[in-house]
Short mmCIF file of C-alpha atoms and ligand atoms in Angstrom, two decimals:
data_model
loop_
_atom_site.label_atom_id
_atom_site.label_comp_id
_atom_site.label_asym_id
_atom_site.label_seq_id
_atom_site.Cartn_x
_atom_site.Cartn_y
_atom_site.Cartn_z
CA UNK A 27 -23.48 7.43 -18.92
CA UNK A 28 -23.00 10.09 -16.26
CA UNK A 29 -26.52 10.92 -15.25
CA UNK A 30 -27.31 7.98 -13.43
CA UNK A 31 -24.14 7.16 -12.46
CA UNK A 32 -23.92 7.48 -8.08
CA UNK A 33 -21.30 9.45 -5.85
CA UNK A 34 -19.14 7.12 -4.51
CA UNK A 35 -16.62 8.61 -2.28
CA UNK A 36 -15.88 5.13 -1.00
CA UNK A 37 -12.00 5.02 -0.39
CA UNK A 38 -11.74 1.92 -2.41
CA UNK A 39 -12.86 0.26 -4.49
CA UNK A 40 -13.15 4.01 -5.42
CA UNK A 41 -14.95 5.75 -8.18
CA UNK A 42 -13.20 5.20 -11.27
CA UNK A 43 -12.85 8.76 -13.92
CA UNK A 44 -15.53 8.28 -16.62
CA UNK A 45 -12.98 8.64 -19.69
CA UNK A 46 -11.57 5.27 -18.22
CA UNK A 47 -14.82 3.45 -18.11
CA UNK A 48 -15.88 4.40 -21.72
CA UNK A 49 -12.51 3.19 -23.02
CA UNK A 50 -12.77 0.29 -20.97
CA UNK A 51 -16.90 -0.30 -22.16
CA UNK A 52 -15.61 0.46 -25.87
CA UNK A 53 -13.19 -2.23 -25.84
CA UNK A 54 -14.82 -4.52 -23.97
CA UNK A 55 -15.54 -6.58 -27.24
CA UNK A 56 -12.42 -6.17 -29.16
CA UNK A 57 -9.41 -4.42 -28.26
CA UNK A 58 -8.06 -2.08 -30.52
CA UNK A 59 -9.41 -3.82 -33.44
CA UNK A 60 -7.97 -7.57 -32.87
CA UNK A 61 -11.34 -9.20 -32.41
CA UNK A 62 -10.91 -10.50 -28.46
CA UNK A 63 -11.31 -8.89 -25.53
CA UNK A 64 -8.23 -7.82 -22.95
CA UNK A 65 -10.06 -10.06 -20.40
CA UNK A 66 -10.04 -13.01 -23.14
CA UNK A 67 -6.19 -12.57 -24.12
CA UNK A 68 -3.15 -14.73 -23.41
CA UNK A 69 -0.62 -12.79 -20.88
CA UNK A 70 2.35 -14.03 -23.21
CA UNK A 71 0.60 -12.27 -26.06
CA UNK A 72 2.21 -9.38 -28.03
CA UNK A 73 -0.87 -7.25 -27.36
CA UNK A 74 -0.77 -7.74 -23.70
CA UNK A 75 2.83 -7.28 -23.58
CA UNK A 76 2.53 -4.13 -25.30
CA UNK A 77 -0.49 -2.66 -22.10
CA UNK A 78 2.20 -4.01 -19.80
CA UNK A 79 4.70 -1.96 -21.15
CA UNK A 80 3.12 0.68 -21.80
CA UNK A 81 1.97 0.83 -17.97
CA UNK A 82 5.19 0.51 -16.53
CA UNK A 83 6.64 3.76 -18.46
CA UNK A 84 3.87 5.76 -17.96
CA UNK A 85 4.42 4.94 -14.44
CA UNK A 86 7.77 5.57 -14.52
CA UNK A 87 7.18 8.84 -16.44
CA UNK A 88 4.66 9.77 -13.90
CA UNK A 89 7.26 8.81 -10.73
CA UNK A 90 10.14 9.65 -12.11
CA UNK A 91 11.69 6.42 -11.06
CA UNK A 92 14.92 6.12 -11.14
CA UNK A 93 16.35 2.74 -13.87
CA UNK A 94 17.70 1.60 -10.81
CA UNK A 95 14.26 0.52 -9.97
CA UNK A 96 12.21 -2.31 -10.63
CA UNK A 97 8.20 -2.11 -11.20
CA UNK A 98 6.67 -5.35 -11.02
CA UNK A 99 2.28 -6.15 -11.37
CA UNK A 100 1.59 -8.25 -8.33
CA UNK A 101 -1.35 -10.08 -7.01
CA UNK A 102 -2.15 -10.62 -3.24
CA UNK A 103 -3.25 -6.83 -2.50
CA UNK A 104 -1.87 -4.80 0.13
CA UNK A 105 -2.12 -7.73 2.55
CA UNK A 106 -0.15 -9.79 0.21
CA UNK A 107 2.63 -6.98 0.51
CA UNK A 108 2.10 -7.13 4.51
CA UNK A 109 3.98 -10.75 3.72
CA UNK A 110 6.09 -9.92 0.86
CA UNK A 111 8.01 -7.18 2.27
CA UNK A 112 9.16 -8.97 5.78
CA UNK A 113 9.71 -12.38 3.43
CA UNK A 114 11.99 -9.92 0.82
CA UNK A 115 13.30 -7.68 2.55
CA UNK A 116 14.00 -8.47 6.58
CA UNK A 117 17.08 -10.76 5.83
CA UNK A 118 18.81 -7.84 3.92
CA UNK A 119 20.25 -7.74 7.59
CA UNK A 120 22.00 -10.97 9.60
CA UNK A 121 19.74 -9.52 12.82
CA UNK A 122 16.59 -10.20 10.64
CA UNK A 123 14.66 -6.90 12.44
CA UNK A 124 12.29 -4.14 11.13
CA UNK A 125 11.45 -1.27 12.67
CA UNK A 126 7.93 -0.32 12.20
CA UNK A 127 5.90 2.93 12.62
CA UNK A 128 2.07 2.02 13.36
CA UNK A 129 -0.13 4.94 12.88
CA UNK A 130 -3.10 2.86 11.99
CA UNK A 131 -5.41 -0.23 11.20
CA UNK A 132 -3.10 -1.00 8.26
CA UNK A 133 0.51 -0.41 9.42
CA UNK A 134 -0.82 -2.03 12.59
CA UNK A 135 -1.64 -5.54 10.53
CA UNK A 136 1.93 -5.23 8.57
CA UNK A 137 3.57 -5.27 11.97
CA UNK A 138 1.80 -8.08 12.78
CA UNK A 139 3.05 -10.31 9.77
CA UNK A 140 6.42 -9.28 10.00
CA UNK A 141 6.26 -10.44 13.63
CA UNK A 142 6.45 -13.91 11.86
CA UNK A 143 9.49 -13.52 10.00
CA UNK A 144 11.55 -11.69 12.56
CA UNK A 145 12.08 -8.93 15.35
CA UNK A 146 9.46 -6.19 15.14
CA UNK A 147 10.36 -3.22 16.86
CA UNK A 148 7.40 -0.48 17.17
CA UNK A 149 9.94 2.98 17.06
CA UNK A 150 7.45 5.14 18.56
CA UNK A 151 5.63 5.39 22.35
CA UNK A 152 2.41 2.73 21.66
CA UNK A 153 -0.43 5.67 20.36
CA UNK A 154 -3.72 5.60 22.76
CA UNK A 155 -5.56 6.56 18.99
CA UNK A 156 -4.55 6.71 15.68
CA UNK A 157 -5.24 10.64 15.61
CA UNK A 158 -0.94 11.63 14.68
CA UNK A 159 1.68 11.26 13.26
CA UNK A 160 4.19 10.54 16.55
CA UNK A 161 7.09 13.28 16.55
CA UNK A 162 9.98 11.92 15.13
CA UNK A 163 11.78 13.13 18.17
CA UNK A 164 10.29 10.27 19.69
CA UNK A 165 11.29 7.68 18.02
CA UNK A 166 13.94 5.22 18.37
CA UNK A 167 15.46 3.69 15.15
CA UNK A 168 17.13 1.00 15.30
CA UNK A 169 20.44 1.31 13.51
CA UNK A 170 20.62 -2.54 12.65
CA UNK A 171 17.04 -2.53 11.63
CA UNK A 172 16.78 -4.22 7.67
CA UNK A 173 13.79 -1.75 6.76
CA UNK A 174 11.59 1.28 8.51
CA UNK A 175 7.93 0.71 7.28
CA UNK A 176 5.35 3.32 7.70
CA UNK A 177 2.07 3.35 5.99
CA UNK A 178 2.01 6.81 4.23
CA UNK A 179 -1.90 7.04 4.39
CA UNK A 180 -3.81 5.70 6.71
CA UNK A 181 -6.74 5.19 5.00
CA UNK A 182 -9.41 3.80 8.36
CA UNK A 183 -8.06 6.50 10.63
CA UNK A 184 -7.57 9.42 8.34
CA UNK A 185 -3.79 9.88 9.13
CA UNK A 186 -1.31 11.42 6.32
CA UNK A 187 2.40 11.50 6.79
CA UNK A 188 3.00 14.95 4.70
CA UNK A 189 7.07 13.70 5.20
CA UNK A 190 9.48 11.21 4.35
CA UNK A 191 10.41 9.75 7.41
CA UNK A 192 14.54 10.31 7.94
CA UNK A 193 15.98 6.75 8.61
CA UNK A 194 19.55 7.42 8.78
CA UNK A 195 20.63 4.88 6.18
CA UNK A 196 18.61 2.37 6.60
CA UNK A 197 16.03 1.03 3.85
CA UNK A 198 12.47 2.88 3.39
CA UNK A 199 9.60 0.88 3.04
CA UNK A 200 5.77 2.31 2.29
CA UNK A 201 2.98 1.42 1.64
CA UNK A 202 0.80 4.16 -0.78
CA UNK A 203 -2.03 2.20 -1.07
CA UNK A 204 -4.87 4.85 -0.16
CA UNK A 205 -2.28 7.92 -1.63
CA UNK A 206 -0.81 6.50 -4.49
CA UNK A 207 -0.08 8.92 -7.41
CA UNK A 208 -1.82 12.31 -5.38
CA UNK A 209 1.80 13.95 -5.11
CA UNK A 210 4.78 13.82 -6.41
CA UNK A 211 7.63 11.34 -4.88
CA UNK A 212 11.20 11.27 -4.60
CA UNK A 213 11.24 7.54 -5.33
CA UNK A 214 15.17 7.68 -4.85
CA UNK A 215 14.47 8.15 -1.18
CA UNK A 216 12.75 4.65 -0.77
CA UNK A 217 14.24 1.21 -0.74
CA UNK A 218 10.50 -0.03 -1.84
CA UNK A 219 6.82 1.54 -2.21
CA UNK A 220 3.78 -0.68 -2.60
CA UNK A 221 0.06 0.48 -3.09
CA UNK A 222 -2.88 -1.47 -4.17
CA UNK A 223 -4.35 -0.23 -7.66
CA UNK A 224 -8.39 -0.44 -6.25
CA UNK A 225 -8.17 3.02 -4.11
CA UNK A 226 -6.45 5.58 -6.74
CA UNK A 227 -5.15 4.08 -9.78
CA UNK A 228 -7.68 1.20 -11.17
CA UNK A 229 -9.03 -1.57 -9.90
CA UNK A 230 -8.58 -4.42 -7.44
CA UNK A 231 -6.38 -7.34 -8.39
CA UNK A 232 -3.20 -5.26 -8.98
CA UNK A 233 -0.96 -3.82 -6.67
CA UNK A 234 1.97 -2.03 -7.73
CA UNK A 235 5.82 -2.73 -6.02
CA UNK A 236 8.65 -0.58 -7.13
CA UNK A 237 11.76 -1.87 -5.81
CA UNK A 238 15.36 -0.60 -5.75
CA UNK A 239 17.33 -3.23 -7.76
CA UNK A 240 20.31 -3.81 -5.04
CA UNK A 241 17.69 -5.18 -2.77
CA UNK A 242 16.45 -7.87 -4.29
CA UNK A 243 18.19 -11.46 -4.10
CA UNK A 244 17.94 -11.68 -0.29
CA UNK A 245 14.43 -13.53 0.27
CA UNK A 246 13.88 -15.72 2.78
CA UNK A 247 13.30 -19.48 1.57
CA UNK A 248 9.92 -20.09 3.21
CA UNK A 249 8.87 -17.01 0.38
CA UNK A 250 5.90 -18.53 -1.83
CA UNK A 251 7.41 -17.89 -5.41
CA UNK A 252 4.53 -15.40 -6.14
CA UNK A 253 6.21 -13.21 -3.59
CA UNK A 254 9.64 -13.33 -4.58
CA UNK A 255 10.28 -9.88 -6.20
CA UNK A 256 13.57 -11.10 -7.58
CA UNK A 257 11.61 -13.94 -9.85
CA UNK A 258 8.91 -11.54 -10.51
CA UNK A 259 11.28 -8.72 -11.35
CA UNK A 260 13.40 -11.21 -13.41
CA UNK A 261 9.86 -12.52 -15.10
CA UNK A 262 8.83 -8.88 -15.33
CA UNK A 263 5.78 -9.61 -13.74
CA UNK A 264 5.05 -12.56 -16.15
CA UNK A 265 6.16 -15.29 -14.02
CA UNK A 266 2.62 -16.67 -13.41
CA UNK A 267 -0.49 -15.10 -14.99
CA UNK A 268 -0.64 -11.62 -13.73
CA UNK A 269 -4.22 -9.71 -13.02
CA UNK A 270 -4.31 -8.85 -17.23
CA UNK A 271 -7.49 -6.57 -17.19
CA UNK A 272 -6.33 -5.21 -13.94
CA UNK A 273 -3.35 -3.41 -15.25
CA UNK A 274 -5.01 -2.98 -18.37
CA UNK A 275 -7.50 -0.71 -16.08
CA UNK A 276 -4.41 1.10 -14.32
CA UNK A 277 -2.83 1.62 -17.81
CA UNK A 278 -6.24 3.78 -18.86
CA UNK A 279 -5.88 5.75 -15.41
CA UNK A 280 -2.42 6.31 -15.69
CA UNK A 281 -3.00 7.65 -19.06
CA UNK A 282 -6.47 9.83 -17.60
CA UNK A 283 -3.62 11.18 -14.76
CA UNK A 284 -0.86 11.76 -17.39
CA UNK A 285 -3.63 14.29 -19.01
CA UNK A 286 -5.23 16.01 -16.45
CA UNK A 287 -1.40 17.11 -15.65
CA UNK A 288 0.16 14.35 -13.57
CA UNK A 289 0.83 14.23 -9.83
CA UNK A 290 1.53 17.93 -9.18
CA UNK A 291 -2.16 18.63 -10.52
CA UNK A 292 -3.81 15.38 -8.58
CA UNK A 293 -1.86 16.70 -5.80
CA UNK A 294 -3.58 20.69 -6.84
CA UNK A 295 -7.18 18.56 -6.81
CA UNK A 296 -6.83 16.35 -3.17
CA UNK A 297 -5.97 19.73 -1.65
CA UNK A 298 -8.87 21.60 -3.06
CA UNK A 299 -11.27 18.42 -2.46
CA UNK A 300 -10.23 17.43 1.12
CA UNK A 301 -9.66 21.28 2.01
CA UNK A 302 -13.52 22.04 1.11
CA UNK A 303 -14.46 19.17 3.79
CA UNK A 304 -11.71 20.13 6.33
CA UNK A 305 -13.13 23.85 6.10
CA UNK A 306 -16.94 22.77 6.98
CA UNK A 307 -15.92 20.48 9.75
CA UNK A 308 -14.35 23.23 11.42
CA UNK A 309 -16.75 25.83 10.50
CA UNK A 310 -19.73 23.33 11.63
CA UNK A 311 -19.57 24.35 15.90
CA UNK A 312 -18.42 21.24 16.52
CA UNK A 313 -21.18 19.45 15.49
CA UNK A 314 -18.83 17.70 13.25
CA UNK A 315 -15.76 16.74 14.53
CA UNK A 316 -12.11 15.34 12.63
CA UNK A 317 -10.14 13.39 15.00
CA UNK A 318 -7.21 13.80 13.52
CA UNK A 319 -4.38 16.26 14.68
CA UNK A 320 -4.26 18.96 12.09
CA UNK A 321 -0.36 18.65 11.03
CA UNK A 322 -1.72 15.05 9.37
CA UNK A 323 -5.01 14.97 8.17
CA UNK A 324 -5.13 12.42 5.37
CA UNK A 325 -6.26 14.33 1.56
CA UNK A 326 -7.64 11.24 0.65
CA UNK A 327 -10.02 10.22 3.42
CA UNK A 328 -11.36 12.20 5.58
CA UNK A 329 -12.93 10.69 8.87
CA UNK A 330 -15.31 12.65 11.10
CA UNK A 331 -17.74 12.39 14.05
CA UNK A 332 -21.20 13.99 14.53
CA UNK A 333 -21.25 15.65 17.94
CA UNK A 334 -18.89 17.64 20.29
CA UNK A 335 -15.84 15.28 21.21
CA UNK A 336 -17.46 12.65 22.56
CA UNK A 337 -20.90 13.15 21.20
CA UNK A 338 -23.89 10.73 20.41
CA UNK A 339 -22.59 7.26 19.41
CA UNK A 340 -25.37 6.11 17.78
CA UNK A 341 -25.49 9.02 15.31
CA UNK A 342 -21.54 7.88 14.48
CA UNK A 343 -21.10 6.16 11.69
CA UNK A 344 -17.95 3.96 11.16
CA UNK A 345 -15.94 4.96 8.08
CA UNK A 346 -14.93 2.15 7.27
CA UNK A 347 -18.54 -0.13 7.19
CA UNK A 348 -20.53 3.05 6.50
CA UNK A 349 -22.90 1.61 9.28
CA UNK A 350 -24.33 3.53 12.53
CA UNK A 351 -22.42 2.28 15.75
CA UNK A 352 -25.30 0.64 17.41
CA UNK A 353 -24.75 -1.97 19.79
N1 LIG B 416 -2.93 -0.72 2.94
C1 LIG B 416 -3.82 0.27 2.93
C2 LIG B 416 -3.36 1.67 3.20
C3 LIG B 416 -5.18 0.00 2.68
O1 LIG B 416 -6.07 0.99 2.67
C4 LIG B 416 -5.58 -1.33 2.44
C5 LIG B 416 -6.95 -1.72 2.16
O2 LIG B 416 -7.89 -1.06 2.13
C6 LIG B 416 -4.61 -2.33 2.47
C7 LIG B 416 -3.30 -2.00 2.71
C8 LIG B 416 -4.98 -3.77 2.25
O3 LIG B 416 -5.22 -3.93 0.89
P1 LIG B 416 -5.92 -5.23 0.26
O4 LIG B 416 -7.34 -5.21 0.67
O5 LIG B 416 -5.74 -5.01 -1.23
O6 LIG B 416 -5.19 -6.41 0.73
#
């Protein structure tokens, strides 16, 4: 299967390990010897429930999170969180503010939606580029706020928090979408984490939420049902069809994870992979260039320029469509 199989160092949808894919292939047909396929089977089925399961504790082996904390299989993708977070979680407070940190294209769009569901206030001096991580000294959090949001990789820009933003109290919110699972977390220091499965642990259609239980219950009432995390908690997951082969997909990678040593070891590999990049940028005489401030440069994708600083913009090409930057 390998030898013709392509690199892909796409950030996501992202090359998926190979033991996953010849599980997946081998059971495409029939699934663990019950004659139907995981793509054909009901979601209320015992066989399902049992991948759900399963999912959910290896995740919660994996995490270490606390049983104080809900998981729940969601649909929508990162952008559906961009909604579901403000429409949860921004009346925890009567003020019905978040403060938000925007180091990038996808913190920046978060901000945006929660602008429609209350007071968004941006706790750092606006950034010229998305090159840092602004010093914390600079920042002004809002007490009152309901949540702090940051986006813990950036995954256009290249930007990598490597710390848990201090918040005083007030609720943690992140988004792990494009770092999911490549370190360990202290779960217990978040109010709620959210990451899309298509960049590091399966495929798209599922996106993960892991809530702390006290925070649920205070939605707003414009909140589509499929958002609600207290009926999806309550339906553990189940409350409408969730993405079945999806999390079937994340189940196989969460196993592959589990045995190549969990997140200490993934976090052991991004080091060693990004590092080997990181070194021949800067050994290259500038003729490639990383934008990004050193303290943050993202392990999972790294961005870089051909030229010195401002070089030849036609020989860029933009990370994100792969394409030269011709006018
Ligand atoms: N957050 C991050 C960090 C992302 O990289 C992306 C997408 O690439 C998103 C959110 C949006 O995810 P989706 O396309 O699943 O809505």
């Amino acid at each position: 299967m390998d030898n013709k199989r392509t690199m892909n160092f796409g950030a996501g949808p992202a090359k998926l390990p190979q033991p996953v894919l010849l599980a997946a292939q081998k059971e495409l047909l029939d699934y663990n010897g019950i004659g139907i396929s995981v793509l054909e089977m009901s979601h209320r089925s015992s066989d399902f429930t049992k991948i759900l399961k399963a999912a959910e504790s290896l995740l919660r082996e994996l995490l270490g999170i606390p049983d104080n904390y809900k998981v729940m299989f969601l649909q929508g993708g990162g952008t559906g969180q961009f909604s579901a977070v403000p429409l949860n979680l921004i009346g925890l407070k009567e003020d019905r503010c978040a403060d938000y940190l925007v180091t990038g294209t996808w913190s920046s769009k978060a901000a945006k939606e929660a602008e429609k569901y209350g007071k968004v206030n941006i706790v750092h001096p606006k950034l010229d580029s998305y090159t840092k991580v602004p010093d914390p000294s600079s920042w002004s959090l809002n007490p009152s706020a309901s949540y702090v949001y940051y986006c813990c990789n950036e995954t256009v820009h290249g930007v990598e928090f490597n710390f848990v933003p201090e918040t005083k109290g007030v609720v943690l919110v992140s988004d792990m979408s494009s770092n999911f699972l490549s370190r360990p977390v202290d779960v217990s220091k978040f109010g709620l984490i959210f990451a899309g499965a298509q960049k590091n642990v399966g495929c798209a259609g599922v996106t993960v939420v892991i809530v702390r239980e006290d925070l649920l219950g205070k939605t707003l009432n414009e909140c589509p049902v499929v958002l609600d995390y207290q009926v999806q908690a309550g339906n553990n997951s189940l409350y409408n069809t969730p993405p079945c082969f999806s999390i079937y997909i994340l189940g196989l990678v969460l196993d592959w994870i589990q045995r190549c040593g969990g997140t200490a070891a993934m976090e052991k590999l991004s080091k060693e992979k990004s590092g080997m990049i990181y070194d021949l940028i800067n050994q290259s005489n500038g003729f490639y260039v990383c934008p990004v401030d050193q303290t943050c440069r993202s392990r999972m994708n790294v961005p870089f320029r051909i030229g010195k600083k401002d070089g030849d913009e036609a020989l860029r090409r933009n990370s994100w469509t792969g394409l030269p930057n011709l006018a």
